[in-house]
Short mmCIF file of C-alpha atoms in Angstrom, two decimals:
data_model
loop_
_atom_site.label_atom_id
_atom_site.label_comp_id
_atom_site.label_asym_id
_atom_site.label_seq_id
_atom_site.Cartn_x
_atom_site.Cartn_y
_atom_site.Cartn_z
CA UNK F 1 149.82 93.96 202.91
CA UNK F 2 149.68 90.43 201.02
CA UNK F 3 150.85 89.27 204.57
CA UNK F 4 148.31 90.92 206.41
CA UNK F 5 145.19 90.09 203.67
CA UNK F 6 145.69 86.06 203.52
CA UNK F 7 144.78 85.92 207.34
CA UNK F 8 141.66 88.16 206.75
CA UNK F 9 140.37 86.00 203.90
CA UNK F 10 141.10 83.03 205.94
CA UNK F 11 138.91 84.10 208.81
CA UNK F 12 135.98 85.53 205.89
CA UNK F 13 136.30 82.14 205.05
CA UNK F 14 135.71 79.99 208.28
CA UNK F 15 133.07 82.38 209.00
CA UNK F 16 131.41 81.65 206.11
CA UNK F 17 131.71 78.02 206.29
CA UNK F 18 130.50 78.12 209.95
CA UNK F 19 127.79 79.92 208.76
CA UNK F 20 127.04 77.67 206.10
CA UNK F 21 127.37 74.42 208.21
CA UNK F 22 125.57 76.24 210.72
CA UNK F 23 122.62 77.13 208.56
CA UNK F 24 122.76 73.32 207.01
CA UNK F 25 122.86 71.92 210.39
CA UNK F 26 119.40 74.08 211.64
CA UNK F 27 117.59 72.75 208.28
CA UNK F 28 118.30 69.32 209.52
CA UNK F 29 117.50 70.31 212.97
CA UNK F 30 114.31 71.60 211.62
CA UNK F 31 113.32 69.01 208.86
CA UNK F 32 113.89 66.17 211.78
CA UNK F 33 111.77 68.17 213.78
CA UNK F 34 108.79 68.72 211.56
CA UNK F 35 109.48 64.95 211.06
CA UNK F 36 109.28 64.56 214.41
CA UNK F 37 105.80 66.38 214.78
CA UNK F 38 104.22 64.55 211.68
CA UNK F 39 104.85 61.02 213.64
CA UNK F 40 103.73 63.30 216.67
CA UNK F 41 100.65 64.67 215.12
CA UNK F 42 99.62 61.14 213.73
CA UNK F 43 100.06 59.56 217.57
CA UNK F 44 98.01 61.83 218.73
CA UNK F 45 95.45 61.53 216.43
CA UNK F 46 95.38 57.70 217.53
CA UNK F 47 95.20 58.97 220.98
CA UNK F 48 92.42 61.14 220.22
CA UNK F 49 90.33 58.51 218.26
CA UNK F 50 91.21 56.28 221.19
CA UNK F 51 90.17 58.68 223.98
CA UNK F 52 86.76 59.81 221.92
CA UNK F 53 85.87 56.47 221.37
CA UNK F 54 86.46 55.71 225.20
CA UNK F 55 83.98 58.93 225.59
CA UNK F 56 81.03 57.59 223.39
CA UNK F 57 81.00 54.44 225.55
CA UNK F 58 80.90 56.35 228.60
CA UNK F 59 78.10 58.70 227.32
CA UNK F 60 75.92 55.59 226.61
CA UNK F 61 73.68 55.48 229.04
CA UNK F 62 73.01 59.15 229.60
CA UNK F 63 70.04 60.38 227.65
CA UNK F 64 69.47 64.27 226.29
CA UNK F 65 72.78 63.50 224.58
CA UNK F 66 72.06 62.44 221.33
CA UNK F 67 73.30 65.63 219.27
CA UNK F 68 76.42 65.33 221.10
CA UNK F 69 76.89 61.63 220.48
CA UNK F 70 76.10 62.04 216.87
CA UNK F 71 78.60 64.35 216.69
CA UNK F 72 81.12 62.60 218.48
CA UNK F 73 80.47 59.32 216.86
CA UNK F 74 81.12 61.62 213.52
CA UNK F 75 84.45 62.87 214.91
CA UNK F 76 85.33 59.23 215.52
CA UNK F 77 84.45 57.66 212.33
CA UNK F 78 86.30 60.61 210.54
CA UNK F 79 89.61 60.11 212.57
CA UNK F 80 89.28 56.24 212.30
CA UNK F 81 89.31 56.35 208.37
CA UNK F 82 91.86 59.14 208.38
CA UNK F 83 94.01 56.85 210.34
CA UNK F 84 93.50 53.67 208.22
CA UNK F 85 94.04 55.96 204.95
CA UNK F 86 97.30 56.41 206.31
CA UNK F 87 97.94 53.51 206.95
CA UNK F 88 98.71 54.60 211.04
CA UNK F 89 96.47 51.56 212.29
CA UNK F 90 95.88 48.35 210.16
CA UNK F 91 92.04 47.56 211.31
CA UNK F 92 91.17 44.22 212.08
CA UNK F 93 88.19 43.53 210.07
CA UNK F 94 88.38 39.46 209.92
CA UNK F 95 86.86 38.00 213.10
CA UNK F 96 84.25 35.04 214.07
CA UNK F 97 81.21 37.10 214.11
CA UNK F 98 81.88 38.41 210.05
CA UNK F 99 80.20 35.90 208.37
CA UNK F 100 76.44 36.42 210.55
CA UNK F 101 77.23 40.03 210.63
CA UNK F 102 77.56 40.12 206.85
CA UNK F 103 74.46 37.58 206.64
CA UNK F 104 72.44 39.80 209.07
CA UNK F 105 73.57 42.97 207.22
CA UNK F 106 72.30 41.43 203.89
CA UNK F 107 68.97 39.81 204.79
CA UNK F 108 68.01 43.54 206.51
CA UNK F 109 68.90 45.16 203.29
CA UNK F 110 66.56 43.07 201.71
CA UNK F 111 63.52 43.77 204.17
CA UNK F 112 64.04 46.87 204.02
CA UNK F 113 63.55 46.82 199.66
CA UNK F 114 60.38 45.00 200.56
CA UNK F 115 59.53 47.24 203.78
CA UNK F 116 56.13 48.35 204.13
CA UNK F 117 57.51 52.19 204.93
CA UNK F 118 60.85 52.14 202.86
CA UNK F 119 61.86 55.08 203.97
CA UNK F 120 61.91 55.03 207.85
CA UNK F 121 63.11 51.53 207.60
CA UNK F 122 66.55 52.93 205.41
CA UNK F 123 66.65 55.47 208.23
CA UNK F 124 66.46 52.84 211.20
CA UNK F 125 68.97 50.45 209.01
CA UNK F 126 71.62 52.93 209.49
CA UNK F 127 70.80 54.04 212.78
CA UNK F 128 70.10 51.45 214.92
CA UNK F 129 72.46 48.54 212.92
CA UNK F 130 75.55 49.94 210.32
CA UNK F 131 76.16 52.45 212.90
CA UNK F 132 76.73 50.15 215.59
CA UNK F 133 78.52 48.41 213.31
CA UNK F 134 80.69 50.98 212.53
CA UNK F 135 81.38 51.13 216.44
CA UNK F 136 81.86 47.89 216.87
CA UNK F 137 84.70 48.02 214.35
CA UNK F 138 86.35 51.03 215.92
CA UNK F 139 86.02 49.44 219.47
CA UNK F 140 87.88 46.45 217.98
CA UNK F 141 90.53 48.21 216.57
CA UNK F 142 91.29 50.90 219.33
CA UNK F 143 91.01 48.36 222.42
CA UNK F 144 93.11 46.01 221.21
CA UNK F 145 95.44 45.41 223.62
CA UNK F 146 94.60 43.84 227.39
CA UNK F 147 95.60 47.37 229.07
CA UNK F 148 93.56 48.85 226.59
CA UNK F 149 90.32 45.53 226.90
CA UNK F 150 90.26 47.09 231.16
CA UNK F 151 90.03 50.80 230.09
CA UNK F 152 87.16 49.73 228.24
CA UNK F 153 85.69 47.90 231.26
CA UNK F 154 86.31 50.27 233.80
CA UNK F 155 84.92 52.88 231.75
CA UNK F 156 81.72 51.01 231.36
CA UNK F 157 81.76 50.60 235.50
CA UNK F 158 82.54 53.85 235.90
CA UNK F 159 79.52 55.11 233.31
CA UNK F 160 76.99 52.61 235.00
CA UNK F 161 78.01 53.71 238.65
CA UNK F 162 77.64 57.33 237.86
CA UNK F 163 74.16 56.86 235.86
CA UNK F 164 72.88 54.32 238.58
CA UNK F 165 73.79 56.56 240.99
CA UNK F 166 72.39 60.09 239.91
CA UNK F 167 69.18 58.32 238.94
CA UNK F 168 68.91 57.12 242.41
CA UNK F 169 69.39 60.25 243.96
CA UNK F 170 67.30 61.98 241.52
CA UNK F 171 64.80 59.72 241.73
CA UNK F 172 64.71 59.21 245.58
CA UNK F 173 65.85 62.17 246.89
CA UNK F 174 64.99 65.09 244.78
CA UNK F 175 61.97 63.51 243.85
CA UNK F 176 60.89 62.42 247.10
CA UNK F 177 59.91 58.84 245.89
CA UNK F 178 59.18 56.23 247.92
CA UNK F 179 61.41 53.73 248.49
CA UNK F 180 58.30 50.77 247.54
CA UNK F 181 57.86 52.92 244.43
CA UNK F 182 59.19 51.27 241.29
CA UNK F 183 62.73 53.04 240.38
CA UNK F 184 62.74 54.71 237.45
CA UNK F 185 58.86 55.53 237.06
CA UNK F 186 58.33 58.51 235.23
CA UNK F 187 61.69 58.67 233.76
CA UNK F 188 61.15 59.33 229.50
CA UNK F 189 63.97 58.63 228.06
CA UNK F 190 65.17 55.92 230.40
CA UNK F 191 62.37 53.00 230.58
CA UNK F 192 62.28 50.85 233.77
CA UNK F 193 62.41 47.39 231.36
CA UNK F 194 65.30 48.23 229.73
CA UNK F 195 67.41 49.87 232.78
CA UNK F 196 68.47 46.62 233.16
CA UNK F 197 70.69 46.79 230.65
CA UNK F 198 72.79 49.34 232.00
CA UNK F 199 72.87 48.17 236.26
CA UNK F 200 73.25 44.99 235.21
CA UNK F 201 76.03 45.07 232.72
CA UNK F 202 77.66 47.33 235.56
CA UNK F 203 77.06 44.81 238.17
CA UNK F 204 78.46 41.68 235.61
CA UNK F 205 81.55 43.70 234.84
CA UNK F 206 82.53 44.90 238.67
CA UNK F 207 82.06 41.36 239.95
CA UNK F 208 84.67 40.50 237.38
CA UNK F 209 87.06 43.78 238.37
CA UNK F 210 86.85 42.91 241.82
CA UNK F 211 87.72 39.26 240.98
CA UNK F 212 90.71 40.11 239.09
CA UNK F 213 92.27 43.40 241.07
CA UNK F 214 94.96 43.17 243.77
CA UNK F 215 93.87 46.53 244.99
CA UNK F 216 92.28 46.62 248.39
CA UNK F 217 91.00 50.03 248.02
CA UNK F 218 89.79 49.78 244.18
CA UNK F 219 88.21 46.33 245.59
CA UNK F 220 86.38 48.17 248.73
CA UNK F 221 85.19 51.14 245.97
CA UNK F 222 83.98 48.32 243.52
CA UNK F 223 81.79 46.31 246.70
CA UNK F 224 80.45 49.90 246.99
CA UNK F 225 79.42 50.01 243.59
CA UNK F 226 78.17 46.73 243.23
CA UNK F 227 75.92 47.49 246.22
CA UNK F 228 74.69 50.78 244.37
CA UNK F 229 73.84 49.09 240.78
CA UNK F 230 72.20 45.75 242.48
CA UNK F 231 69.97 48.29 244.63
CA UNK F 232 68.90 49.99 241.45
CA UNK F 233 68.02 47.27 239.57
CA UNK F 234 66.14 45.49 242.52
CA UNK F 235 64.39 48.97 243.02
CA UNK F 236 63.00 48.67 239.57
CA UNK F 237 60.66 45.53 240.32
CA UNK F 238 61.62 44.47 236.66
CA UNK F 239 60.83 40.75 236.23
CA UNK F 240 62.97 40.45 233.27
CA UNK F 241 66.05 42.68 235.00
CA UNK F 242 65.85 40.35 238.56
CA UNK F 243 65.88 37.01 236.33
CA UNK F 244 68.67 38.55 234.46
CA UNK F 245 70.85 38.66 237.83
CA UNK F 246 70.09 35.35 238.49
CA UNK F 247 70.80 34.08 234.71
CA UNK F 248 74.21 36.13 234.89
CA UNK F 249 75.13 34.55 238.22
CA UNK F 250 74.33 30.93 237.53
CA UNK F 251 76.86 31.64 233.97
CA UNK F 252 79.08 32.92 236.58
CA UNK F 253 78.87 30.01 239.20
CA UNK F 254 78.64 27.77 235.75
CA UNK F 255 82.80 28.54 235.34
CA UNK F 256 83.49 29.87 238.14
CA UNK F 257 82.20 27.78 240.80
CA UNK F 258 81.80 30.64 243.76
CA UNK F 259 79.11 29.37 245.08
CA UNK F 260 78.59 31.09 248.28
CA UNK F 261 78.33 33.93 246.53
CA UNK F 262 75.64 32.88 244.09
CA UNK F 263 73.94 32.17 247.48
CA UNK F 264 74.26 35.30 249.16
CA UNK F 265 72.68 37.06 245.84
CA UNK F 266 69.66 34.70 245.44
CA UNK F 267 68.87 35.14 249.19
CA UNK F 268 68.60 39.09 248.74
CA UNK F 269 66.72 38.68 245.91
CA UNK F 270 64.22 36.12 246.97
CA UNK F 271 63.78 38.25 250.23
CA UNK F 272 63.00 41.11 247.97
CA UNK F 273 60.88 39.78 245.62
CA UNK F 274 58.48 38.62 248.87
CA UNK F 275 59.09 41.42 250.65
CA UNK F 276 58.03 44.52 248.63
CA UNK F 277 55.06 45.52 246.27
CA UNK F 278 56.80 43.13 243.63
CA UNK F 279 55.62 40.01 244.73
CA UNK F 280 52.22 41.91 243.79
CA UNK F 281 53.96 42.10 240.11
CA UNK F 282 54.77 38.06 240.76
CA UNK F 283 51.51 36.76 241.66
CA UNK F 284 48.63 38.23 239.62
CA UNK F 285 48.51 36.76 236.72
CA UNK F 286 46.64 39.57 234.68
CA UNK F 287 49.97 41.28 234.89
CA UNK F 288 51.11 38.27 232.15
CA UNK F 289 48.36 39.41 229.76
CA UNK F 290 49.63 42.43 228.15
CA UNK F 291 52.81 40.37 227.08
CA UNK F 292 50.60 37.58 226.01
CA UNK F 293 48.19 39.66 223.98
CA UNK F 294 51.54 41.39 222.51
CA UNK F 295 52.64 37.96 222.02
CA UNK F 296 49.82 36.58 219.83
CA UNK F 297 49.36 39.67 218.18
CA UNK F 298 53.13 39.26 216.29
CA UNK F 299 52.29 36.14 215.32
CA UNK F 300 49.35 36.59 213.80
CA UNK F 301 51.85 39.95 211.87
CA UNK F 302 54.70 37.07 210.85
CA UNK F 303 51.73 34.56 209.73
CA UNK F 304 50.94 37.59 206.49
CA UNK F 305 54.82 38.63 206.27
CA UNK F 306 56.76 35.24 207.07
CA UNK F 307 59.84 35.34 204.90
CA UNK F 308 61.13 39.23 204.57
CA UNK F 309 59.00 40.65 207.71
CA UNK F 310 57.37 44.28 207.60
CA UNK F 311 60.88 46.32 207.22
CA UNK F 312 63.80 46.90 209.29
CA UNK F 313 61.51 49.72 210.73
CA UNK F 314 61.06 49.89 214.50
CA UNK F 315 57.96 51.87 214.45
CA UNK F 316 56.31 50.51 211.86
CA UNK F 317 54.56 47.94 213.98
CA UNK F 318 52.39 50.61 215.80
CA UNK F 319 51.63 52.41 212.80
CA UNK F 320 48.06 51.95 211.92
CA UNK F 321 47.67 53.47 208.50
CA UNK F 322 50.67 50.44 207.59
CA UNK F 323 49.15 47.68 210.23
CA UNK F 324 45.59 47.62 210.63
CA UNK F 325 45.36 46.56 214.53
CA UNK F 326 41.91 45.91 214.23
CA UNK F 327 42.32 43.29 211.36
CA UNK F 328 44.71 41.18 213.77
CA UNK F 329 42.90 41.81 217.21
CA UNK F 330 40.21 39.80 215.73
CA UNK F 331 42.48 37.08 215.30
CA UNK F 332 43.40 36.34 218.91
CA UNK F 333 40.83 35.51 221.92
CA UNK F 334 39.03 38.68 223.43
CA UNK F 335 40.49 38.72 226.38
CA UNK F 336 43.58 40.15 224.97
CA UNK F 337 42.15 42.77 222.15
CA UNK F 338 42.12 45.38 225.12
CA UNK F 339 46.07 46.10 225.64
CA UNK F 340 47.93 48.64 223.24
CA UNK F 341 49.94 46.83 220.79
CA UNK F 342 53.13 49.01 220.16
CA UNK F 343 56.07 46.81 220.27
CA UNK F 344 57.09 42.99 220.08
CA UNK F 345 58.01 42.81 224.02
CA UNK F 346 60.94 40.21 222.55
CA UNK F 347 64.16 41.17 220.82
CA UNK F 348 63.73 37.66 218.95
CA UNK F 349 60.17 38.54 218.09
CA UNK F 350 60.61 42.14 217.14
CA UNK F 351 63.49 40.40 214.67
CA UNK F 352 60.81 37.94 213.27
CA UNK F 353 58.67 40.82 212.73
CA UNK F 354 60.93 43.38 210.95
CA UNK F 355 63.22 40.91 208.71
CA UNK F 356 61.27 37.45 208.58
CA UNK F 357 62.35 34.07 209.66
CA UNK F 358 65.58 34.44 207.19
CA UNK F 359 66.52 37.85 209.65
CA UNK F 360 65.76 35.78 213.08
CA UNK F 361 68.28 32.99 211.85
CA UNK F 362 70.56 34.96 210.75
CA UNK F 363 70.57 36.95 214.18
CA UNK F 364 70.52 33.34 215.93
CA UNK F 365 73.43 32.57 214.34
CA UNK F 366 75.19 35.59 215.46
CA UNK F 367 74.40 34.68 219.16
CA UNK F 368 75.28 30.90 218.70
CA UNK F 369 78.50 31.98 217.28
CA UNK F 370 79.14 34.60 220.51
CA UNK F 371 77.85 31.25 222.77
CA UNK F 372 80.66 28.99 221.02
CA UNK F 373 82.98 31.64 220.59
CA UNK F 374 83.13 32.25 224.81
CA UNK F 375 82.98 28.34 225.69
CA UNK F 376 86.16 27.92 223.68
CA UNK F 377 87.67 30.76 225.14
CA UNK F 378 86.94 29.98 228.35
CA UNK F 379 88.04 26.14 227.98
CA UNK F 380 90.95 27.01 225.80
CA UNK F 381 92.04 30.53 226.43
CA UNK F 382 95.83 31.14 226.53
CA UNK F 383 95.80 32.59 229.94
CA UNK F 384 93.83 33.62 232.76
CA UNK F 385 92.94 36.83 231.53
CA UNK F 386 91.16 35.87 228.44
CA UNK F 387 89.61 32.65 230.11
CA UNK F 388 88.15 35.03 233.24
CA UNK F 389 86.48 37.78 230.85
CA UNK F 390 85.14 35.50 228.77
CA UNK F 391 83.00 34.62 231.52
CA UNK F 392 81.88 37.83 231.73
CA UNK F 393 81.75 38.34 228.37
CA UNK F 394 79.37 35.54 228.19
CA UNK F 395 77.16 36.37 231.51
CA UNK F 396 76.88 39.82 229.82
CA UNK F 397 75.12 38.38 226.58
CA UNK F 398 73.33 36.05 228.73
CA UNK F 399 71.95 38.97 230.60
CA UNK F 400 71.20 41.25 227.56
CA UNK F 401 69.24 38.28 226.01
CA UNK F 402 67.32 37.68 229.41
CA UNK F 403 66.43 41.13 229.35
CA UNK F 404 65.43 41.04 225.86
CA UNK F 405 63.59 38.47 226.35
CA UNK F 406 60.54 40.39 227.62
CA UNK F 407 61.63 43.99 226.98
CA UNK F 408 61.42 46.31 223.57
CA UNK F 409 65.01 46.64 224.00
CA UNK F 410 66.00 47.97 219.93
CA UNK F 411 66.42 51.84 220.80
CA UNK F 412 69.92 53.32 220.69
CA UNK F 413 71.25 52.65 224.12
CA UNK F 414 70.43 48.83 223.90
CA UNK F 415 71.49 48.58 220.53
CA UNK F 416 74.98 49.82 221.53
CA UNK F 417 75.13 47.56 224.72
CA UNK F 418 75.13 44.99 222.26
CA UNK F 419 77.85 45.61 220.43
CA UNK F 420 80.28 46.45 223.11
CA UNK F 421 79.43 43.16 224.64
CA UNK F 422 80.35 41.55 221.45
CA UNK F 423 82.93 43.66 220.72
CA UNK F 424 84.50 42.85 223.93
CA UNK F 425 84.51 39.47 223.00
CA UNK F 426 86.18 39.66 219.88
CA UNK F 427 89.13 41.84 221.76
CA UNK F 428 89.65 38.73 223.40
CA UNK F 429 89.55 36.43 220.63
CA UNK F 430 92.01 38.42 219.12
CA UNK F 431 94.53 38.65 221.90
CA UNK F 432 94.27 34.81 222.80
CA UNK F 433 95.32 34.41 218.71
CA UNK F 434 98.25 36.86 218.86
CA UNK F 435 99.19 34.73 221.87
CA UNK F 436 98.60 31.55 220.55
CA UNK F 437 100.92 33.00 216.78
CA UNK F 438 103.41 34.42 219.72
CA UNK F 439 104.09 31.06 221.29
CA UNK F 440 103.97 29.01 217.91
CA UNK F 441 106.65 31.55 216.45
CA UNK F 442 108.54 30.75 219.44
CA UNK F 443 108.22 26.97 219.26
CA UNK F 444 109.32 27.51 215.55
CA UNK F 445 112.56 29.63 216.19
CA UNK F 446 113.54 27.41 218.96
CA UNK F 447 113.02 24.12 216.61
CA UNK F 448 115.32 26.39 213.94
CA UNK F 449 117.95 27.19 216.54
CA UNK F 450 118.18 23.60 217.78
CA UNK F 451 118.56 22.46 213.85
CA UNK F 452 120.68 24.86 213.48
CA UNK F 453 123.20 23.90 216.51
CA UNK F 454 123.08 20.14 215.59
#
């Protein structure tokens, strides 16, 4: 019996420790896995932040999407401090454009204490500036790599060629428009001045795509797309888009030396320009008077609110229970009291205006420092990559400040054009560093190595 017992108790016993070991080795299965998930789960939430943001660039130019964007941007912003709470990303936030940014930020706080409607002026603050802002430091921080720096470009392309695109079949086909009628007449939510913006920036960034790829059918997709986004902005008979092109090109040509190109462009342009109601547009000059009554009419605002400007408000300059238009019509020659006075046709104006001459320097400071910022880059880039889009970094500003120039361009669209473009720009400054701190580190282990040996 004692014989036959010891074997039972034996097996009892390596069951049991099976068991055991079994049910020790499934906890450690499990905890790795749940491990496994959390590092997961966090990834993903990277990815997700990464492919949102990639979504609110490509929704910019669409309009009757703004309670979508505002929720997406709120999505974004939530999963972007979730991440840096946890320490998942390390943000970026030291770059060249900090110091004017920070300058800018301050001197439209303080125009907006002394703003003659407070209120919409705190609202505009946040809307049109920390928000963009706040993008600008997400872009930053989830582009960051030179994969990553051409998802964000051919996004944009992709975004531009789809808008420009629909619009002109919409515009042409379902509409029925005439082909001498300006593009983009009609349209609410998508003014012909500012269009620019968007089939311009397209056309900047697919001349530098089809520069850079090897691909002979992305190439022959991007020619068709360049073709598109040129039409549409020479269909709009925009004086301030069309100089654009040519300002963008002659950056281009400036680094680039293609010149045959530049030629090809300023032919079609010059043959449409004579060639279609625009040179109309050209040649009278009472179509100059309306920006030159608009013109005299800030100035005589800035002469009674030099230093801090009326607010940070956009709308504030057409209000007339805040701005008395009669009381500064009277101030500039008759011949230009007749034209409606609702915005500064000038980004640098409208500046002036809302924050004083301490908020236009401070904003001139932020473009000098994107002008010396590029030339650098493109002089002293660590490769080919960051010297080639920082052309078209640079055309792109050149172009949004051209278009600026004589368009109301501060509404949401514009304002966010703006800080891709300079976000862009600060991807590359960034990756040039790393590879500058790459190749030093090198230098420095090989110099150790070689010490080390002797």
């Amino acid at each position: 019996m004692t014989i036959l017992k010891r074997p039972l108790q034996n097996k009892q016993w390596n069951n049991y420790l099976l068991q055991t070991n079994t049910m020790n080795l499934n906890a450690l299965k499990t905890a790795e896995k749940k491990l496994f998930l959390f590092h997961q789960y966090g990834l993903s939430k990277e990815s997700v932040c990464f492919a949102f943001t990639g979504l609110l660039v490509f929704l910019n130019p669409f309009p009757h999407l703004t309670a979508f964007t505002n929720i997406l941007f709120s999505i974004v912003l939530v999963l972007f401090i979730d991440l840096f709470y946890r320490k998942t990303i390390k943000p970026k936030w030291k770059n060249p454009f900090s110091i004017p940014l920070v300058c800018y930020v301050i001197i439209s706080i303080i125009s907006t204490l002394f703003a003659l409607d407070k209120t919409e002026s705190l609202g505009d603050l946040f809307s049109h500036l920390l928000r963009y802002i706040a993008i600008f430091f997400i872009i930053i921080n989830c582009f960051n790599t030179k994969q990553r720096f051409r998802y964000l470009v051919r996004i944009i392309i992709v975004s531009g060629l789809i808008f420009s695109t629909a619009s002109l079949f919409y515009f042409y086909i379902i509409q029925g428009n005439n082909l001498t009628t300006r593009f983009g007449t009609g349209f609410t939510d998508s003014a012909i001045c500012t269009m620019g913006l968007i089939t311009v920036f397209t056309f900047i960034l697919s001349l530098g795509e089809i520069n850079q790829t090897q691909n002979r059918i992305v190439k022959s997709l991007l020619m068709i797309g360049l073709i598109t986004v040129l039409s549409a902005s020479l269909l709009s008979q925009s004086r301030g888009t069309i100089l654009s092109i040519i300002t963008a090109m002659l950056v281009i040509d400036l680094f680039k030396k293609k010149i045959l190109s530049l030629v090809i462009i300023f032919c079609i342009i010059i043959y449409y320009c004579f060639s279609t109601p625009l040179q109309d547009r050209l040649k009278a000059s009472n179509h100059y008077d309306d920006r030159i009554s608009i013109y005299l009419y800030s100035m005589e605002i800035i002469e009674d609110y030099p230093v801090a400007g009326t607010g940070f408000s956009i709308d504030t300059f057409k209000n007339k229970n805040l701005i008395d238009p009669h009381k500064y019509k009277k101030r500039i020659p008759e011949r230009y009291r007749s034209y409606p006075m609702l915005w500064p046709h000038n980004m640098f104006l409208s500046i002036w205006v809302r924050t004083g001459i301490l908020g236009l320097t401070a904003y001139c400071m932020l473009i000098i420092s994107f002008i010396r910022l590029s030339v650098r880059l493109i002089r002293f880039g660590k490769d080919s990559f960051i010297q080639t889009n920082a052309i078209y970094a640079l055309s792109s500003l050149t172009m949004f400040c051209t278009i600026g120039f004589f368009s109301p361009i501060f509404i949401h669209f514009a304002d966010f054009t703006f800080f891709i473009i300079f976000s862009m720009l600060t991807i590359l400054w960034s990756l040039n560093k790393e590879s500058a701190e790459e190749k030093e580190q090198k230098k420095t282990d090989l110099r150790t190595i070689n010490t080390w040996r002797a």
